[in-house]
XYZ file of C-alpha atoms in Angstrom:
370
model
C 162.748 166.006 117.989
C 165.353 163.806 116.500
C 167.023 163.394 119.716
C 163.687 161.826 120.930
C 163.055 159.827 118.160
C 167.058 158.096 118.436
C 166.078 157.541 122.021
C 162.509 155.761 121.319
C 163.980 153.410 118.588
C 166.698 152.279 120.764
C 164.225 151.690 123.518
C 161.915 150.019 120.711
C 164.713 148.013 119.323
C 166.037 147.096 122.991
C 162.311 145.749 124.474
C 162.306 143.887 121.037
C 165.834 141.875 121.086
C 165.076 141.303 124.875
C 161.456 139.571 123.815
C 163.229 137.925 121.315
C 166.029 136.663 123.632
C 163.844 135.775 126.089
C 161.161 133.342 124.377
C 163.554 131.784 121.431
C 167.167 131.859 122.385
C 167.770 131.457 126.811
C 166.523 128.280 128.055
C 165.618 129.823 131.426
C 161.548 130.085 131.096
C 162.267 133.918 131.132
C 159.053 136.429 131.138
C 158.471 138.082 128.253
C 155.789 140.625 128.641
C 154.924 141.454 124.929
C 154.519 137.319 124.430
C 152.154 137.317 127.333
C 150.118 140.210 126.867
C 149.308 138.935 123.164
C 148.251 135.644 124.530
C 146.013 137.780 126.697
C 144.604 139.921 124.501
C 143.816 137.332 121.583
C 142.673 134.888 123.994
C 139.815 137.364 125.028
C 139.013 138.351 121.381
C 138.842 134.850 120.626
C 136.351 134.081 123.324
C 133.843 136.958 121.801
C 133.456 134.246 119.295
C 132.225 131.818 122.049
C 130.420 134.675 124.298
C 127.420 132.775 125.124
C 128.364 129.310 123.532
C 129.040 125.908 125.838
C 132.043 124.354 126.836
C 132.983 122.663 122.905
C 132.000 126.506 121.433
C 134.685 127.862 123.583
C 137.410 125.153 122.480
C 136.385 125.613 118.664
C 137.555 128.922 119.530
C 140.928 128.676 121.358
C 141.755 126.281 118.937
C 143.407 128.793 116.999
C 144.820 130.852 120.261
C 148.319 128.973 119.238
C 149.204 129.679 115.959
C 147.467 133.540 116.085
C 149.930 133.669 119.265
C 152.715 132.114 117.470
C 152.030 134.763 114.553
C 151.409 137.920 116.409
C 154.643 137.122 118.215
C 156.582 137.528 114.849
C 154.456 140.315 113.476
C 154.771 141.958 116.434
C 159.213 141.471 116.577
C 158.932 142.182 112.768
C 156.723 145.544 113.820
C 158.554 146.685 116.535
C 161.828 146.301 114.312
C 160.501 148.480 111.550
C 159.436 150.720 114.380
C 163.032 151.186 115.912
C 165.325 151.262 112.700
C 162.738 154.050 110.961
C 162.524 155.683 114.535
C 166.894 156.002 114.339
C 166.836 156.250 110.364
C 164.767 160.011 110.940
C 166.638 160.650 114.311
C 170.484 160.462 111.977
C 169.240 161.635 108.565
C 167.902 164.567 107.101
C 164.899 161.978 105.632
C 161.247 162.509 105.995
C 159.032 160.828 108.395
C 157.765 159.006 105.237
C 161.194 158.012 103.718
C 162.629 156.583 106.799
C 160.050 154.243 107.500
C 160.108 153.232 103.666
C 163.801 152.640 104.095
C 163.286 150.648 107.087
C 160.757 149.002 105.894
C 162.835 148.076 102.641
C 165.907 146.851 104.969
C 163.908 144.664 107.638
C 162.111 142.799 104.889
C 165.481 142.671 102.594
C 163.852 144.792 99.700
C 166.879 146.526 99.009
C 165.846 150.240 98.117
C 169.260 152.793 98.002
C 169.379 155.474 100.538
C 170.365 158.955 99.343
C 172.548 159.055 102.261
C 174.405 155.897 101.790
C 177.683 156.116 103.931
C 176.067 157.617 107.156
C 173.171 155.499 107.266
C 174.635 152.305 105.764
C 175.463 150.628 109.235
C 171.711 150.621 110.144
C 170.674 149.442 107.072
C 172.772 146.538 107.264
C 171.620 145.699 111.226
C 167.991 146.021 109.664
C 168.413 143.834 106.900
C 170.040 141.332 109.177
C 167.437 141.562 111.592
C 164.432 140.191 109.432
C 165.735 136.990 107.882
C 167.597 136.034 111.614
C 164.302 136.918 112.988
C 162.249 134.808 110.891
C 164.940 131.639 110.941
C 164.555 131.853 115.025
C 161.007 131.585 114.378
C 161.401 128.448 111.955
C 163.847 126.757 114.417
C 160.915 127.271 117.034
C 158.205 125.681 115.873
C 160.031 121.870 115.643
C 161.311 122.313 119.450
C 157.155 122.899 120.048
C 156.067 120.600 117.856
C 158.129 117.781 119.419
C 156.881 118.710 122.950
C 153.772 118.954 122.226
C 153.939 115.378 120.283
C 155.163 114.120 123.776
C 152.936 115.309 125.679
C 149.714 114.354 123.925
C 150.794 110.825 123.385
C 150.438 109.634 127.192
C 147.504 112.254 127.080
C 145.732 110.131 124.796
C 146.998 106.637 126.270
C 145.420 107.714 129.642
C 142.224 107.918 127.787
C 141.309 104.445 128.234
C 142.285 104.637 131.755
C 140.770 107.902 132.854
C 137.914 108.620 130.407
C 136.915 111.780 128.809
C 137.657 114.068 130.367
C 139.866 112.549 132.970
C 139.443 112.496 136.996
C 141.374 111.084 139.472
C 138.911 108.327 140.910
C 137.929 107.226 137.363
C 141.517 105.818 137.153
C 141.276 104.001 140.140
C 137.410 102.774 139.624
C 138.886 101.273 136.220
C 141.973 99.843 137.387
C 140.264 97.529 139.519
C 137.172 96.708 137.902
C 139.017 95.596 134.619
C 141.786 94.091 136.923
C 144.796 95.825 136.011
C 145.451 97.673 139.290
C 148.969 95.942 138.518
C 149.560 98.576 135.625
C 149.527 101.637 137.936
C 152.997 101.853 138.992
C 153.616 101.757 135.731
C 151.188 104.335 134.837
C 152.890 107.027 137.916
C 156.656 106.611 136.332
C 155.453 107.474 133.018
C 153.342 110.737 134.305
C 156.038 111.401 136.642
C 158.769 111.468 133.076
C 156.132 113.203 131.605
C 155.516 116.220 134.125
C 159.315 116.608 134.538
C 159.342 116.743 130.660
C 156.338 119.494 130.901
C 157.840 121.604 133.380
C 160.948 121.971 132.001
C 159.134 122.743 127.900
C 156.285 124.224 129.291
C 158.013 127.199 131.526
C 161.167 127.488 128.832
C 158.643 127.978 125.782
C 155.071 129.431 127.980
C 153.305 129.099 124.677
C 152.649 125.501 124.486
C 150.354 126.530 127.100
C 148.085 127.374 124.598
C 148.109 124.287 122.364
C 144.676 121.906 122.969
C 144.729 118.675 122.498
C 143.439 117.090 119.252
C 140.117 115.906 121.177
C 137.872 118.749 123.292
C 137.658 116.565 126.026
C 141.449 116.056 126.370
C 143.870 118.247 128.148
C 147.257 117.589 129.343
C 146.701 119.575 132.532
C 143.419 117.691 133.469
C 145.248 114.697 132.360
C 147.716 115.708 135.075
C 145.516 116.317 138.010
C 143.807 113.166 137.720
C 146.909 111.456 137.273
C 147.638 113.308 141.139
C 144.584 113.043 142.529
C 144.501 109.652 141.972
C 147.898 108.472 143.370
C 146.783 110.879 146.710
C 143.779 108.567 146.858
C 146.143 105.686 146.875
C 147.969 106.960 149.128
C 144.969 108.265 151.365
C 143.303 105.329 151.089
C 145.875 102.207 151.395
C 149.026 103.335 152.406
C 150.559 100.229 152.671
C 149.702 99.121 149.224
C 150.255 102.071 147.379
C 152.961 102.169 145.188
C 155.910 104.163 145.550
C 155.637 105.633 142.071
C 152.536 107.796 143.710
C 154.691 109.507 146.160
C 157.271 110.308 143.376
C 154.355 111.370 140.760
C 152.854 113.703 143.144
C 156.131 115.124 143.639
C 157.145 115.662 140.479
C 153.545 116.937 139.499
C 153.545 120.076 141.413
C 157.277 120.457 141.239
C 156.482 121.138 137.144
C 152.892 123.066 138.358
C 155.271 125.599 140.461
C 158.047 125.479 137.581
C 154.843 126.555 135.115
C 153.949 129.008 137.959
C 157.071 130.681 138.382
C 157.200 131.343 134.325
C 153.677 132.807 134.150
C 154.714 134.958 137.726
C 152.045 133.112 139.452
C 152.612 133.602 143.601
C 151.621 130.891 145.738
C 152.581 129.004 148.851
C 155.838 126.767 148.723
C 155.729 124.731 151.786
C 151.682 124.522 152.620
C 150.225 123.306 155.754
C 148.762 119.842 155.526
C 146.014 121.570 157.567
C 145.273 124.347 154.766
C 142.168 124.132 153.830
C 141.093 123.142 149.999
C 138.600 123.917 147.535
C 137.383 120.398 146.944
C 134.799 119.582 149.585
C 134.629 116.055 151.921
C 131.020 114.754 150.324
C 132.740 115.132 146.821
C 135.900 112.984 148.125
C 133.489 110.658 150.257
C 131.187 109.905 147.146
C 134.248 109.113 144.923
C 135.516 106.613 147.645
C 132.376 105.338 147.666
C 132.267 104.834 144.244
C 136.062 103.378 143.997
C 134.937 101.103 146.446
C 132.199 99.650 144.735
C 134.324 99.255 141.472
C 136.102 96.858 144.142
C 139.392 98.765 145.397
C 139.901 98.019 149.299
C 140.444 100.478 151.312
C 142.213 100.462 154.819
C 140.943 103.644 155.963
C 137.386 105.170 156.001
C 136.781 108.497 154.235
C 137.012 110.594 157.182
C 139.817 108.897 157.866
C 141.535 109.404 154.873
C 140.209 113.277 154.009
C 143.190 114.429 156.192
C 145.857 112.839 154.552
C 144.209 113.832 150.527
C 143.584 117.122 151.784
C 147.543 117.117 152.878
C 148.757 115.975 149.540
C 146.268 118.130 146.920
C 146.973 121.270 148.940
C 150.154 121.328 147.180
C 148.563 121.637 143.950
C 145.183 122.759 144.017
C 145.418 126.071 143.444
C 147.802 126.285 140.965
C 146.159 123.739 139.168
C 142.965 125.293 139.290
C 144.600 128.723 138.453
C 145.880 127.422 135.220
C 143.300 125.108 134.287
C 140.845 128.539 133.960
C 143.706 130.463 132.395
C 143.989 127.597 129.921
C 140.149 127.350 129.342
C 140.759 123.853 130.117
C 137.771 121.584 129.722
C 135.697 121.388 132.735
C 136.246 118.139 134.158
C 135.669 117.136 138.052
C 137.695 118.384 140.496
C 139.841 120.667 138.251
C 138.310 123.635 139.216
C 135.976 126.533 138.112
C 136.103 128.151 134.624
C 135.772 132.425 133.370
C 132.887 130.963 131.531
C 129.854 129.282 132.989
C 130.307 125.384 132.870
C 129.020 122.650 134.578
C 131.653 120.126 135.211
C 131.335 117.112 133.188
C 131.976 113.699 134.510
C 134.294 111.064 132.554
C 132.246 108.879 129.964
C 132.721 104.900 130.583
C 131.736 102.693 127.886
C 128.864 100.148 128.496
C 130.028 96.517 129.696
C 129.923 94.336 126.821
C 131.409 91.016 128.251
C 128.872 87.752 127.128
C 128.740 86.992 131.078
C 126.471 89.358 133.290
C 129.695 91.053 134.348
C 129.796 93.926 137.225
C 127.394 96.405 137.694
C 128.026 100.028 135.548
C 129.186 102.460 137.850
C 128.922 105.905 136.771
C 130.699 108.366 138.464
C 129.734 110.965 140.795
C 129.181 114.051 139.286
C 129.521 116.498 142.157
């Protein structure tokens, strides 16, 4: 028995450190299975709160998916720590189930309770006392490193607000640009999503759990914020090659470059070099009724929709079905084109605020909600 009980806590103590390694210490967006299953497991419990609610019921729920995540994960290290040492403590002394655990329990959390067996069992008591406090500093040198992406990231979330609504979509951006007149601003808008999805990539597969931060705002997400940031450059692009920036071609790049990076942490498979010719989720009469409505907002384009469905379809297979993939795994709000949700949700088109200039001004165009 105590030879089985030596060989569990050094397994527990083992798949512990390697968690721990894994999700605070190597910047390499390694797996951790513990992290992940927690973050599946309260994300469903937290959704029986929201069983039959709508779509803002659900995100006053996962609202507090990332701190319980960011607190089971150190309950759960702290656990599985008290687990191991009282697992070897029994295994190496002649002490009780009981008396073990109390021991461990007294060294983990620095208590300080004597052993009656001080010389042989010293050594462990030492590792265990070391391992709480180290523990609990990696946790308090985690949460600025999370904090400060997460401060990043919803910053241009909530600048592309006035450009994309709430929530955003792709043609919104475009419909705006150019019925306000600042179609000028969009390069300008692609470099700083293109920084910004480099910067996510890199924070958002090295630490998975910002993954379950929300923005401040229900109707904000940095991964719808994202797509419609793509989907409208591949519009561009679609639409007026010749004009389009060559920001869009670099955004789009660098969009599903950090979608696969995400991908690869989460051990999502999909297809690294798609067809152009693959077929997508998004259906022609949805992209013909948002060039039609881009079009009235007064962008000119060079190619008719049927024209241009080949060359969108060739750019969003890239990233439609990761993006979908996380956007449900996410609970992200339903906005057009980002895909369908595990709870029933109609998707909800961007709101654009009345025209209040003194002249008569240009007809409200609201967008297609298909």
């Amino acid at each position: 028995m105590e030879y089985i009980a030596g060989a569990a806590g050094l397994l527990v103590l083992a798949l512990v450190l390697s968690s721990i390694l894994r999700t605070l210490v190597v910047p390499r967006g390694l797996y951790s299975w513990l992290v992940f299953r927690l973050w599946w497991l309260l994300r469903r419990v937290l959704r029986l709160r929201a069983l039959r609610g709508d779509y803002e019921a659900i995100d006053r729920a996962q609202t507090w998916l990332a701190p319980l995540t960011l607190m089971g994960m150190l309950a759960s290290w702290l656990g599985g720590a008290l687990l191991g040492f009282g697992l070897l403590l029994y295994a190496l002394s002649p002490l009780s189930w009981a008396t073990a655990f109390r021991e461990a329990g007294s060294s983990v959390f620095t208590l300080g309770f004597a052993s009656g067996a001080r010389l042989k069992l010293s050594v462990i008591d030492f590792m265990a006392a070391a391992t709480g406090p180290v523990l609990i500093a990696l946790q308090i040198a985690y949460l600025p490193t999370l904090y400060a992406a997460y401060n990043r990231r919803e910053l241009e979330v909530t600048l592309l607000q006035a450009r994309a609504g709430e929530p955003a979509w792709g043609p919104e951006i475009l419909a705006r640009q150019w019925l306000v007149d600042t179609e000028t601003a969009l390069p300008e808008l692609y470099r700083a999503w293109e920084r910004l999805a480099s910067d996510m990539g890199e924070s958002h597969s090295t630490y998975p759990v910002l993954l379950t931060f929300r923005s401040p705002r229900p109707h904000r997400s940095w991964l719808v914020g994202l797509i419609a940031v793509m989907d409208a450059a591949a519009m561009q692009l679609a639409l007026d090659p010749r004009l389009a920036p060559p920001e869009a071609r670099l955004v789009l790049r660098a969009g599903f470059t950090a979608l696969r990076d995400i991908a690869r942490a989460l051990r999502l498979s999909f297809d690294a070099d798609p067809s152009p010719q693959a077929p997508i989720r998004l259906e022609f009469a949805e992209f013909e009724a948002a060039v039609s409505m881009v079009e009235k907002a007064g962008f000119r384009s060079r190619r008719t929709a049927k024209e241009a469905w080949p060359h969108f379809r060739g750019w969003r297979v890239n990233y439609e079905e990761l993006a979908y993939e996380l956007c449900r795994r996410c609970d992200a709000v339903p906005a057009l084109w980002s895909g369908p949700r595990d709870f029933p949700a109609a998707p909800i088109p961007p709101f654009r605020p009345v025209d209040r200039r003194p002249d008569e001004g240009r007809p409200e165009l609201p967008p297609a909600a298909g």
